[in-house]
């Protein structure tokens, strides 16, 4: 991928943006439409344009987008996946509704697939070697869409090949504590096959935890208690309702990290150094295979041994026992479980597609809006609901652009990422390739992966500065359904928290590593958010929508059960589009850095309450951390006051630019690439993985957990002091970022 094709510039040197696209400084290439007449240095968000765009977003067009996107399975690098690349390029190059430019780029990445010649297989094998029971190798063809040749059989991507056989044990969710509990009950784990259920810990962690206890192989299933509210009968599940049918199997990646496994921190270009697949880290250490709950019931309900504790029980209609082995006197007495996995690793080409709208005033400031394109099967909800929204939003903006009636102040980048399901690969390779350019110029990243889980309420995740812009957008848009509530008012009824600054507000979740926002926030320190519509948690205990990653996630499923009428899809399009316009068109960036103060204060109070006494025993003072938080709070207030003063008077555009850069770059101040050497890509000292249940500074909390049982003066306690210093330095650096730029 090259960043080099010159489109020309009138008012200065060109600003380069990826995939062979250059964004000229407030310039339009020959033959293109000129910017709207208001595109001056003082241009601000136009409420009329915003209202026009909101009104033109069409639910029926989103529905037709989804029908086309999910018509066939489109596993990463498959022919249908590449056909969708061409569909996106056609849409974004359309002469009447396209963008300024659109290009696809390709990376050569390591993916994992089941063998067609030797399908993965799970069986109960009798004492004489006879196969007494075999688990399904494919899901039941309930609607005619589950049996096609392009439907990949259920498998655990990146699980190693192997054919272990042993006595079966039930290990709940496969956490480290779960396996320790089995050991505490005297159950011998060496050489066994562990049956686990989804949830609790990540997919790959189940195999890692099992291997520590010399388990030979792992099975994973979705318990109806976790996703179906206990429903498990064929007549009460899909296609009769939205619940997962008995044969449904959740596919997924079991790779521990994100990005291409062979080129960490390097883009997966042909010239890049690659690790040896045989020694690359992050893959499951033992074979693992997902199965449906109808097969899990046969295995689990015939186990012998003590009964599992109450919180390990599920909804398969029997007493869950721990094993090892099957009930004496039963039909499987003396039998073992054989797990045969024949997955293979392959280098494949996977494409990203970028569509660009060049900014009229600040073309070198990028607001990115993205979603992945690939799915495990048809992927109507995940990810095509998000792409259907993305295409409709880009159509509306592109139409105005081609008419010459609108051009944003800053550049907008629409992105369709490849191979996300295998570990956020496309987005990570993009951030690796354009690391410096994005760190210097990216304003924010908006992620809309699954746009609609269900049709009850908005759900948003993001870093604190984006909270205010999401709130502003949500207040302006009517909620779907009867009544006159705004999306904001409806949201606050479902997810809320008490803020010491604002009172009762909707709760905005923090960002983990569940979608393509991860490399932008954790690796690059770019303010990020994820926006979706979801279900009413008071009416279901489902951990995610029931057909997640199965062959039942189809257009018909969405059309009938998830969002009939597509009003929630339109609500997400309007919310995300509103946020996008505010970020790309507002004179002053609508990022409220003061909202970080509330997060930092809560982190500090949690550290004082849960860690203060322990640290004091080891002569470690939280005083410097208290001072650093106070410095941040003071600098944030002062920056807000400078912005308010500037907004009320006449100003030099350069002053606005400098203040906006302070807002944009604040998130970068929290990066320390040496803070967590054991955590690949995690550099943000506030949002790294936290092993503690206490919501506080992750590095400090994790170090305390590791040090708590060690001697004073140990290396572990030295690490606690180091992590405390890292947080203090980051907060002081962030405070310095917000001070007047002339104050060195």
Short mmCIF file of N, CA, C and O in Angstrom, two decimals, residues 123-127 130 132 165-168 191 193 299 325-326 332-338:
data_model
loop_
_atom_site.label_atom_id
_atom_site.label_comp_id
_atom_site.label_asym_id
_atom_site.label_seq_id
_atom_site.Cartn_x
_atom_site.Cartn_y
_atom_site.Cartn_z
N UNK A 123 -15.97 -37.43 19.38
CA UNK A 123 -16.73 -38.68 19.53
C UNK A 123 -16.50 -39.28 20.91
O UNK A 123 -15.47 -39.06 21.55
N UNK A 124 -17.51 -40.04 21.35
CA UNK A 124 -17.35 -40.89 22.54
C UNK A 124 -16.89 -42.26 22.04
O UNK A 124 -17.54 -42.88 21.18
N UNK A 125 -15.76 -42.72 22.56
CA UNK A 125 -15.16 -43.97 22.11
C UNK A 125 -15.22 -44.99 23.25
O UNK A 125 -14.77 -44.72 24.37
N UNK A 126 -15.80 -46.14 22.95
CA UNK A 126 -15.95 -47.19 23.95
C UNK A 126 -14.64 -47.86 24.29
O UNK A 126 -13.61 -47.65 23.63
N UNK A 127 -14.65 -48.70 25.31
CA UNK A 127 -13.42 -49.38 25.76
C UNK A 127 -12.76 -50.21 24.66
O UNK A 127 -11.55 -50.41 24.68
N UNK A 130 -14.79 -48.72 19.78
CA UNK A 130 -15.99 -48.46 18.99
C UNK A 130 -16.50 -47.04 19.25
O UNK A 130 -16.54 -46.58 20.39
N UNK A 132 -19.24 -44.70 19.94
CA UNK A 132 -20.59 -44.83 20.48
C UNK A 132 -21.46 -43.60 20.21
O UNK A 132 -22.69 -43.71 20.20
N UNK A 165 -7.23 -38.07 23.35
CA UNK A 165 -8.36 -38.87 23.85
C UNK A 165 -8.19 -39.06 25.34
O UNK A 165 -7.09 -39.32 25.83
N UNK A 166 -9.28 -38.91 26.08
CA UNK A 166 -9.18 -39.07 27.52
C UNK A 166 -10.54 -39.02 28.17
O UNK A 166 -11.57 -38.83 27.53
N UNK A 167 -10.54 -39.17 29.49
CA UNK A 167 -11.77 -39.07 30.26
C UNK A 167 -12.26 -37.62 30.23
O UNK A 167 -11.46 -36.68 30.23
N UNK A 168 -13.56 -37.45 30.24
CA UNK A 168 -14.15 -36.12 30.18
C UNK A 168 -14.33 -35.54 31.57
O UNK A 168 -14.75 -36.24 32.50
N UNK A 191 -4.26 -35.44 31.18
CA UNK A 191 -4.71 -36.33 30.12
C UNK A 191 -6.19 -36.33 29.85
O UNK A 191 -6.67 -37.09 29.01
N UNK A 193 -10.05 -34.65 28.78
CA UNK A 193 -10.66 -33.69 27.85
C UNK A 193 -11.62 -32.84 28.68
O UNK A 193 -12.50 -33.38 29.36
N UNK A 299 -22.84 -35.30 26.38
CA UNK A 299 -21.59 -35.48 27.12
C UNK A 299 -21.76 -35.17 28.59
O UNK A 299 -21.37 -35.95 29.47
N UNK A 325 -14.92 -38.94 33.52
CA UNK A 325 -15.50 -40.14 32.95
C UNK A 325 -17.01 -40.19 33.09
O UNK A 325 -17.63 -39.36 33.77
N UNK A 326 -17.59 -41.19 32.43
CA UNK A 326 -19.05 -41.32 32.37
C UNK A 326 -19.58 -42.22 33.46
O UNK A 326 -18.87 -43.03 34.04
N UNK A 332 -22.45 -45.16 28.30
CA UNK A 332 -21.08 -44.77 27.93
C UNK A 332 -20.08 -45.15 29.02
O UNK A 332 -18.96 -44.63 29.06
N UNK A 333 -20.44 -46.05 29.90
CA UNK A 333 -19.55 -46.45 31.00
C UNK A 333 -18.21 -46.92 30.45
O UNK A 333 -18.15 -47.69 29.49
N UNK A 334 -17.14 -46.41 31.06
CA UNK A 334 -15.79 -46.82 30.65
C UNK A 334 -15.29 -46.16 29.39
O UNK A 334 -14.17 -46.44 28.93
N UNK A 335 -16.09 -45.27 28.79
CA UNK A 335 -15.70 -44.65 27.52
C UNK A 335 -14.88 -43.38 27.74
O UNK A 335 -14.88 -42.78 28.82
N UNK A 336 -14.21 -42.99 26.69
CA UNK A 336 -13.44 -41.75 26.68
C UNK A 336 -13.94 -40.86 25.54
O UNK A 336 -14.69 -41.30 24.67
N UNK A 337 -13.51 -39.63 25.56
CA UNK A 337 -13.84 -38.69 24.48
C UNK A 337 -12.61 -38.49 23.61
O UNK A 337 -11.52 -38.23 24.12
N UNK A 338 -12.82 -38.64 22.32
CA UNK A 338 -11.76 -38.39 21.35
C UNK A 338 -12.02 -37.06 20.65
O UNK A 338 -13.12 -36.81 20.17
#
